[in-house]
GROMACS .gro file of C-alpha atoms in nm:
model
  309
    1UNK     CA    1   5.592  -3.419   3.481
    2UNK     CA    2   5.830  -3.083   3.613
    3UNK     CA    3   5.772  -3.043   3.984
    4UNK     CA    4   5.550  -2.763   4.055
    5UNK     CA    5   5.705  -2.439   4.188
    6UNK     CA    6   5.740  -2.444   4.544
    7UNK     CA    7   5.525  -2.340   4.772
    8UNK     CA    8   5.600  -2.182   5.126
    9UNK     CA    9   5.515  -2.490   5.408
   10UNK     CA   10   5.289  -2.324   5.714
   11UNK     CA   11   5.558  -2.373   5.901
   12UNK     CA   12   5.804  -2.169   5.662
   13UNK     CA   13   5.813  -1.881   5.827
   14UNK     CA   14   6.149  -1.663   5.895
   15UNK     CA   15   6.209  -1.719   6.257
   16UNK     CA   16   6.118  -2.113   6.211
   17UNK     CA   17   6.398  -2.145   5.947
   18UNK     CA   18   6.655  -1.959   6.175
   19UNK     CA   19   6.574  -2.198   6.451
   20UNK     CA   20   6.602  -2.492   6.209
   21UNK     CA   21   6.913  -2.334   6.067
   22UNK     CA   22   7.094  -2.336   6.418
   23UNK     CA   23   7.070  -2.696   6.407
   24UNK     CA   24   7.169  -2.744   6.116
   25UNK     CA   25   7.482  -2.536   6.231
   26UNK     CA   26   7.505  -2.720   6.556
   27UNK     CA   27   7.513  -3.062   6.344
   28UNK     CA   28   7.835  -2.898   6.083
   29UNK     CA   29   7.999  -2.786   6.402
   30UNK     CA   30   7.986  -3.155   6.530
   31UNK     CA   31   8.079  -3.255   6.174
   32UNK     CA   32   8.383  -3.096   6.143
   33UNK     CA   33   8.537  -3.302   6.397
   34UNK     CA   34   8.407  -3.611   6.258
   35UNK     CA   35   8.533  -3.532   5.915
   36UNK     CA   36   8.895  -3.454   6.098
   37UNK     CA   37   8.851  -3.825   6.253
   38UNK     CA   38   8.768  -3.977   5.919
   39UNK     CA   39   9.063  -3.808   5.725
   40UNK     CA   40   9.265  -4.125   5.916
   41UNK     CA   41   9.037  -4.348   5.790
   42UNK     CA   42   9.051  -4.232   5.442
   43UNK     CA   43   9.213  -3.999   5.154
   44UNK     CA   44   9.100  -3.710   5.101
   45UNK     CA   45   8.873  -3.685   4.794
   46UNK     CA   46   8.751  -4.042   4.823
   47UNK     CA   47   8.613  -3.924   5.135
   48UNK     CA   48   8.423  -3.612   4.958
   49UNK     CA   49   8.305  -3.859   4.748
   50UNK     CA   50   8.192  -4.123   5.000
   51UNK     CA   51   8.018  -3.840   5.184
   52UNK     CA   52   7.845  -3.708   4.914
   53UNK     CA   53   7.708  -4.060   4.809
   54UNK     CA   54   7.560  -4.138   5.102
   55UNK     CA   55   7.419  -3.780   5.084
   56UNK     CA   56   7.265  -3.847   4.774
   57UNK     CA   57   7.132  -4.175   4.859
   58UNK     CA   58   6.945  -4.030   5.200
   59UNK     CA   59   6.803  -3.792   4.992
   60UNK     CA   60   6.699  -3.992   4.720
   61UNK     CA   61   6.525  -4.188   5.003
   62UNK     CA   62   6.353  -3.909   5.098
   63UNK     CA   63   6.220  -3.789   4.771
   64UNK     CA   64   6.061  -4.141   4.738
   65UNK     CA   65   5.916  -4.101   5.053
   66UNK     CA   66   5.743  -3.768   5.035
   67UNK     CA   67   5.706  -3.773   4.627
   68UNK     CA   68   5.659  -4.139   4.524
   69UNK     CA   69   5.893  -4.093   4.237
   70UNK     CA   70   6.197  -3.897   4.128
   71UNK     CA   71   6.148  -3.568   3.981
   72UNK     CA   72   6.209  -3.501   3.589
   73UNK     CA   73   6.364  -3.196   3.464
   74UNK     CA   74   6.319  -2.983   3.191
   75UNK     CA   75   6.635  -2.920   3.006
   76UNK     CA   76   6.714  -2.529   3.148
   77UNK     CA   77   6.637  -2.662   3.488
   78UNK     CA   78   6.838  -2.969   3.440
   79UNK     CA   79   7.109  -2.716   3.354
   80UNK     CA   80   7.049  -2.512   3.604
   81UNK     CA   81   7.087  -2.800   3.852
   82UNK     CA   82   7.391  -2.893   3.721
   83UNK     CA   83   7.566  -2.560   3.759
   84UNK     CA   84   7.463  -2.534   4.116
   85UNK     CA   85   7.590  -2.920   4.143
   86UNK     CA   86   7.926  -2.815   4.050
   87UNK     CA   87   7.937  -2.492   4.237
   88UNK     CA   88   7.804  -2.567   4.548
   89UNK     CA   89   7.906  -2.976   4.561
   90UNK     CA   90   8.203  -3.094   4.318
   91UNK     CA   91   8.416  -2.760   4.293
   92UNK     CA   92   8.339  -2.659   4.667
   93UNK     CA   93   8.488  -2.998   4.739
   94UNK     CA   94   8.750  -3.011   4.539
   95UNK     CA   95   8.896  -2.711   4.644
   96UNK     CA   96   8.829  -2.722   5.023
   97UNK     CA   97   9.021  -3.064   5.026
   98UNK     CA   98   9.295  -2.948   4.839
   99UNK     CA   99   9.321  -2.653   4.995
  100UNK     CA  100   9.297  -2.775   5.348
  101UNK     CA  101   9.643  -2.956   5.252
  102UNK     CA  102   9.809  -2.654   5.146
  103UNK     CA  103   9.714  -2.363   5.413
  104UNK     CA  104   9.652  -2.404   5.816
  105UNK     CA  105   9.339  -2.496   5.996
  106UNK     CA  106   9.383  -2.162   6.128
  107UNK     CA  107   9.370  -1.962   5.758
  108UNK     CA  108   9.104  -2.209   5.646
  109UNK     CA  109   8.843  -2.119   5.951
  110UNK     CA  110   8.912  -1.744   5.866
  111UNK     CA  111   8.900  -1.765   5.519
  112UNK     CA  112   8.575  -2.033   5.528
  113UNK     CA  113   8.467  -1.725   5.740
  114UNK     CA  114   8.460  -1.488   5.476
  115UNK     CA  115   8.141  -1.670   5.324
  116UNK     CA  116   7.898  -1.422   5.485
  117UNK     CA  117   8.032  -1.174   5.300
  118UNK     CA  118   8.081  -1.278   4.958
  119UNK     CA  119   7.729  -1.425   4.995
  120UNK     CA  120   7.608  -1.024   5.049
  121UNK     CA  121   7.813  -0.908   4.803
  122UNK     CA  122   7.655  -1.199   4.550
  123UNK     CA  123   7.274  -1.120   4.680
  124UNK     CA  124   7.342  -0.739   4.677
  125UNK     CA  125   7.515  -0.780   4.256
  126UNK     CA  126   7.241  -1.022   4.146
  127UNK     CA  127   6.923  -0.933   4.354
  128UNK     CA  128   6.984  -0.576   4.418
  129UNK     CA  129   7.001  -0.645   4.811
  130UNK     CA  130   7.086  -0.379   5.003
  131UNK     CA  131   7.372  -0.357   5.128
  132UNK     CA  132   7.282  -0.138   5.464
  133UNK     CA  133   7.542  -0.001   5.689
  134UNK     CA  134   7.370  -0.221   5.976
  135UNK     CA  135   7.386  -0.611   5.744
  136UNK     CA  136   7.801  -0.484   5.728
  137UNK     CA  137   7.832  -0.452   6.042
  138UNK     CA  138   7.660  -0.735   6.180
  139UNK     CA  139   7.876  -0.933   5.901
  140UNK     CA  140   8.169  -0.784   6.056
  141UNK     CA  141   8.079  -0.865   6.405
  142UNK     CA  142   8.029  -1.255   6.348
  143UNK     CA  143   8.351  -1.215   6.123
  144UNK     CA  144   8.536  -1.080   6.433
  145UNK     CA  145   8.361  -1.375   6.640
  146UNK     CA  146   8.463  -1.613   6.493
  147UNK     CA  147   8.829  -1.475   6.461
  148UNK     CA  148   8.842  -1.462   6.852
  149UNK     CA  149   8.731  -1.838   6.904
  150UNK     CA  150   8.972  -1.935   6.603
  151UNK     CA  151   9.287  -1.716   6.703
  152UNK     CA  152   9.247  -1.835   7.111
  153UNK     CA  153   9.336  -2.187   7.010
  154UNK     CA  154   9.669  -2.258   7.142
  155UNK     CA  155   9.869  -2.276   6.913
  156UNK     CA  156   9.705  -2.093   6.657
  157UNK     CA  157   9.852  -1.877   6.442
  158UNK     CA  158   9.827  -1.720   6.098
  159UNK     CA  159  10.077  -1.806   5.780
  160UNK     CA  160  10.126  -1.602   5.516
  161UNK     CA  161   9.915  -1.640   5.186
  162UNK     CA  162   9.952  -1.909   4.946
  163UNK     CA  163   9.802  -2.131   4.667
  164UNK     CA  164   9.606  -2.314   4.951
  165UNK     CA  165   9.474  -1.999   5.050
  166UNK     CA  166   9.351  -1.902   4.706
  167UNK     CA  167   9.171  -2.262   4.704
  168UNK     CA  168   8.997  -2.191   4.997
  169UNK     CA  169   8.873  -1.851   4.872
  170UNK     CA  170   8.776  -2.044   4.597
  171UNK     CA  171   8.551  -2.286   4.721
  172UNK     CA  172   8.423  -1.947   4.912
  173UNK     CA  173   8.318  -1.804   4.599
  174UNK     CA  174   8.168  -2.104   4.454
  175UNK     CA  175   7.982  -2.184   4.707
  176UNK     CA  176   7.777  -1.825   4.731
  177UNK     CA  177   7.804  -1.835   4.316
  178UNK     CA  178   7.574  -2.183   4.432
  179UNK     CA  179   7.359  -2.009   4.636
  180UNK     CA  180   7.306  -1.719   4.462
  181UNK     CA  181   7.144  -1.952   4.182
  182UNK     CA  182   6.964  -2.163   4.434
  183UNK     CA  183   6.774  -1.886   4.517
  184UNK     CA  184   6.690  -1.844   4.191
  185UNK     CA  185   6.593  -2.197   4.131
  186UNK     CA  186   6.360  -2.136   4.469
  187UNK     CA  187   6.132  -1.960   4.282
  188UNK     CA  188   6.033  -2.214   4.042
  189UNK     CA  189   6.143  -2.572   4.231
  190UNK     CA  190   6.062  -2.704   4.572
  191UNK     CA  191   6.361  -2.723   4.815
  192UNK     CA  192   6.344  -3.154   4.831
  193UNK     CA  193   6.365  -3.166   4.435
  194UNK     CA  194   6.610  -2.915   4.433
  195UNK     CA  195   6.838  -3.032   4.628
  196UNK     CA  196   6.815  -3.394   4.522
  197UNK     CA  197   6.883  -3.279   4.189
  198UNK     CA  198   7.231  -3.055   4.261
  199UNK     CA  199   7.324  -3.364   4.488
  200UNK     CA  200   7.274  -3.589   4.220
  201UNK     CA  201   7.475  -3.371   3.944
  202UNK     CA  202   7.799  -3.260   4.207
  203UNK     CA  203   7.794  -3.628   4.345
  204UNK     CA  204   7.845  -3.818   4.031
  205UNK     CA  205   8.106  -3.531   3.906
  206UNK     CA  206   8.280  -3.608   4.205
  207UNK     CA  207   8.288  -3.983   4.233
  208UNK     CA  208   8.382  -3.987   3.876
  209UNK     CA  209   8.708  -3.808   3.989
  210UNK     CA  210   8.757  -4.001   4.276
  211UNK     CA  211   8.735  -4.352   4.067
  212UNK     CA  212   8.992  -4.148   3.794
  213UNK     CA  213   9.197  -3.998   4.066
  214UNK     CA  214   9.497  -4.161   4.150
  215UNK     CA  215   9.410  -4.260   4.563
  216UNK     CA  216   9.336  -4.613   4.555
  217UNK     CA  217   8.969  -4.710   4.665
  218UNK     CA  218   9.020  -5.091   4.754
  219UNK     CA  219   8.816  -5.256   4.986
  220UNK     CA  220   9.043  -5.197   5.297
  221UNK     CA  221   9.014  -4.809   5.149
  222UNK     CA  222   8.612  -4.838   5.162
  223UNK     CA  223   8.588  -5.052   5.440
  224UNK     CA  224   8.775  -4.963   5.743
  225UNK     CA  225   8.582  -5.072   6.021
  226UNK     CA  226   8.195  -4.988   6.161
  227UNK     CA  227   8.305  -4.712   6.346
  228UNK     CA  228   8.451  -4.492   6.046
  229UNK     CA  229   8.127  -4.629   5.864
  230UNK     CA  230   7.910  -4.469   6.169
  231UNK     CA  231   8.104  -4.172   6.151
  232UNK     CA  232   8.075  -4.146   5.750
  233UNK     CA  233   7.635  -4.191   5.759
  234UNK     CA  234   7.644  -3.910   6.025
  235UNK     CA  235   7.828  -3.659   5.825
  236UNK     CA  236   7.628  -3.806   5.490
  237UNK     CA  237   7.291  -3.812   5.610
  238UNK     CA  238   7.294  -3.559   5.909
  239UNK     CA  239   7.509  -3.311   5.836
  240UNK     CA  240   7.534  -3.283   5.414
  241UNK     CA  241   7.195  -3.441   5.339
  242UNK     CA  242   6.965  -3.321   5.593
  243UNK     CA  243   7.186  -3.010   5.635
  244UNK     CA  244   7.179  -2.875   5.311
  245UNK     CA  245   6.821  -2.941   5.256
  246UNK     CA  246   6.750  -2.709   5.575
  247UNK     CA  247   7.016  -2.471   5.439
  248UNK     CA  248   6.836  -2.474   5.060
  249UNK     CA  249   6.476  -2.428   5.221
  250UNK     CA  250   6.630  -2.112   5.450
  251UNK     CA  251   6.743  -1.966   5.135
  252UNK     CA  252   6.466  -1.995   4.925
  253UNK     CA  253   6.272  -1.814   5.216
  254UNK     CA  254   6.519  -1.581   5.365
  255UNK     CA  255   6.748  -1.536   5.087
  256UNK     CA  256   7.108  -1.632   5.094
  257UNK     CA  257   7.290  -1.321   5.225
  258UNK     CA  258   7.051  -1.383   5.546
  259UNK     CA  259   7.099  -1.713   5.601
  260UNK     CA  260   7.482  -1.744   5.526
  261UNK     CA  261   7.530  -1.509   5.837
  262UNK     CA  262   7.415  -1.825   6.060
  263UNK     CA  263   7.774  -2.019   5.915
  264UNK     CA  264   7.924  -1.814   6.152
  265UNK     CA  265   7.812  -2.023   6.455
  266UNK     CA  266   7.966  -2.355   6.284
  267UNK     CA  267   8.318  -2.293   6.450
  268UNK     CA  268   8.118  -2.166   6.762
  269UNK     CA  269   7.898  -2.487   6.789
  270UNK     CA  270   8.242  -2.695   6.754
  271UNK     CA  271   8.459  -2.541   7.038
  272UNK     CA  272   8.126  -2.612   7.243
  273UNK     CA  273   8.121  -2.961   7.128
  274UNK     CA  274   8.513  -3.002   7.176
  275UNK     CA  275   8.454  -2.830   7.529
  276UNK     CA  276   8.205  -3.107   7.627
  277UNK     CA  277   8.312  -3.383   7.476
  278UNK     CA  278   8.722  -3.346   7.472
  279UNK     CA  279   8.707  -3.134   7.767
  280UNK     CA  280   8.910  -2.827   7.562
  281UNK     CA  281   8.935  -2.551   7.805
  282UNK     CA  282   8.652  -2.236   7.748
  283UNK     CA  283   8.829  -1.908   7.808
  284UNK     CA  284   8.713  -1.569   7.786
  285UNK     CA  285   8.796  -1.522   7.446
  286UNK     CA  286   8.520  -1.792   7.326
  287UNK     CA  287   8.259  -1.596   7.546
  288UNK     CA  288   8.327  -1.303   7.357
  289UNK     CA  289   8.342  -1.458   6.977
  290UNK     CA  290   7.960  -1.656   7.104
  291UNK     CA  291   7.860  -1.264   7.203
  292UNK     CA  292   7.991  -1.120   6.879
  293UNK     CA  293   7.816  -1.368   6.671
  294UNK     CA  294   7.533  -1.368   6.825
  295UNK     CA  295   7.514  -1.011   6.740
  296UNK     CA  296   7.637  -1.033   6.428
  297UNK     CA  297   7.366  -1.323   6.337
  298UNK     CA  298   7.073  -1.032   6.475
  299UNK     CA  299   7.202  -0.759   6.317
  300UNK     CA  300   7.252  -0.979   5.984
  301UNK     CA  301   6.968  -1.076   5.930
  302UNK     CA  302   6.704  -0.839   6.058
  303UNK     CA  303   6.490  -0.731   5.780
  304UNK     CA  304   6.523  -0.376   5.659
  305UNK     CA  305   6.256  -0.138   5.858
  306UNK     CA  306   6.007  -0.034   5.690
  307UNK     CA  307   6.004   0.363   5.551
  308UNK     CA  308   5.748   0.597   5.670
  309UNK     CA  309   5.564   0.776   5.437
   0.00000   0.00000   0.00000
């Protein structure tokens, strides 16, 4: 039997999702520095794929838990799925890893930055979103938020543009392509079965070109100790599986312009996190870039007011 269409939870509402979508933001902002930990545990895609598995597997758990079964497809659904699965899990990867080794920390946060705005340009082409002066502008704010907490690193500084760059704009684009179709898939599949189902398709594309790739995946490679293992679960099950099922649900109820606006707080949440937990210095500069994205996050995602007849 096809799962039914979805329908909205009580507790679906818009400002409930936002809250649930700053933590998953909160959790990618701690992720980010336990993926940087990781990449001297393993190679690069193997570690995608490792990620992704475990994913997979927490949500697979979960689907058996709430759903006593696995969902079944039809074969335009199945289809569907798979597209998003490449978009949004096996290309995204892909070309964030590679591109990570070809630009700078610094380009990648700006350019990862950019999703926001691709995502409104995708909702407004394909949904007929407005585009209002004030969504811009609050896109621009977080935009310039983020570019103060990213550009007040020391050291930090921009290189010019290269093939690593154009990856990373990339995996940009396929990831709001993704989106743009999970919203679409909203309308006629819950968020659990949905998102089981494009983990399922982008995992096994991806571990099939890990195991083909040419980084070796030995049991020294796979097993490095129990606290890279710790480190891997937390970023499977925390941050990609219970993440993107948050981030799935959010746009299935507040579209996916809206809720990409709220990636914007990743880098925020993980200069807080470095702050506390490496003791990084706070300067005035990350003050600012948490004011303009908090702005930017209003201002993004208030609904359009209502005309008066």
């Amino acid at each position: 039997m096809n799962p039914a269409p979805a329908a909205r939870a009580p507790d679906a509402t818009p400002a409930a999702v936002q809250a649930w979508l700053l933590l998953a933001m909160l959790v990618w902002g701690v992720n980010v520095s336990a993926v940087k930990v990781l990449t001297g545990f393993f190679d690069t895609l193997p570690l995608a794929a490792l990620r992704m598995a475990v994913a997979c597997l927490a949500l697979s758990a979960i689907v058996l838990w709430r759903r006593g079964g696995v969902p079944v497809f039809g074969m335009r659904r199945l289809a569907a799925l798979a597209g998003c699965g490449f978009l949004m899990v096996y290309a995204n990867q892909i070309l964030f890893a590679l591109g990570l080794q070809r630009s700078t920390a610094t380009n990648g946060a700006l350019i990862m930055a950019l999703s926001p705005l691709v995502s409104a340009l995708m909702a407004a082409l394909v949904f007929r979103e407005a585009l209002t002066a004030r969504r811009l502008f609050g896109v621009a704010l977080g935009f310039a938020g983020v570019a103060a907490v990213v550009l007040s690193h020391p050291g930090a500084s921009l290189s010019s543009a290269g093939l690593g760059d154009l990856m990373l704009a990339l995996s940009v684009v396929s990831f709001a392509v993704g989106g743009v179709g999970v919203q679409r898939l909203a309308r006629q599949i819950d968020p659990l079965s949905m998102s089981w189902g494009i983990y399922v398709m982008g995992t096994a594309m991806l571990v099939l070109h890990a195991l083909l790739g040419p980084s070796p995946l030995g049991a020294a490679q796979i097993f490095p100790g129990a606290w890279p293992w710790a480190l891997v679960l937390f970023s499977g099950v925390a941050a990609t599986a219970a993440g993107n099922l948050i981030w799935n649900r959010a746009i299935s109820v507040i579209g996916v312009a809206r809720t990409a606006v709220f990636l914007y707080w990743v880098p925020v949440f993980g200069v807080g996190v470095a702050a506390l937990l490496l003791g990084e210095v706070l300067t005035w500069w990350h003050l600012l870039g948490f004011a303009a994205v908090m702005s930017g996050t209003w201002l993004g995602t208030r609904s359009p007011a209502a005309t008066v007849p």
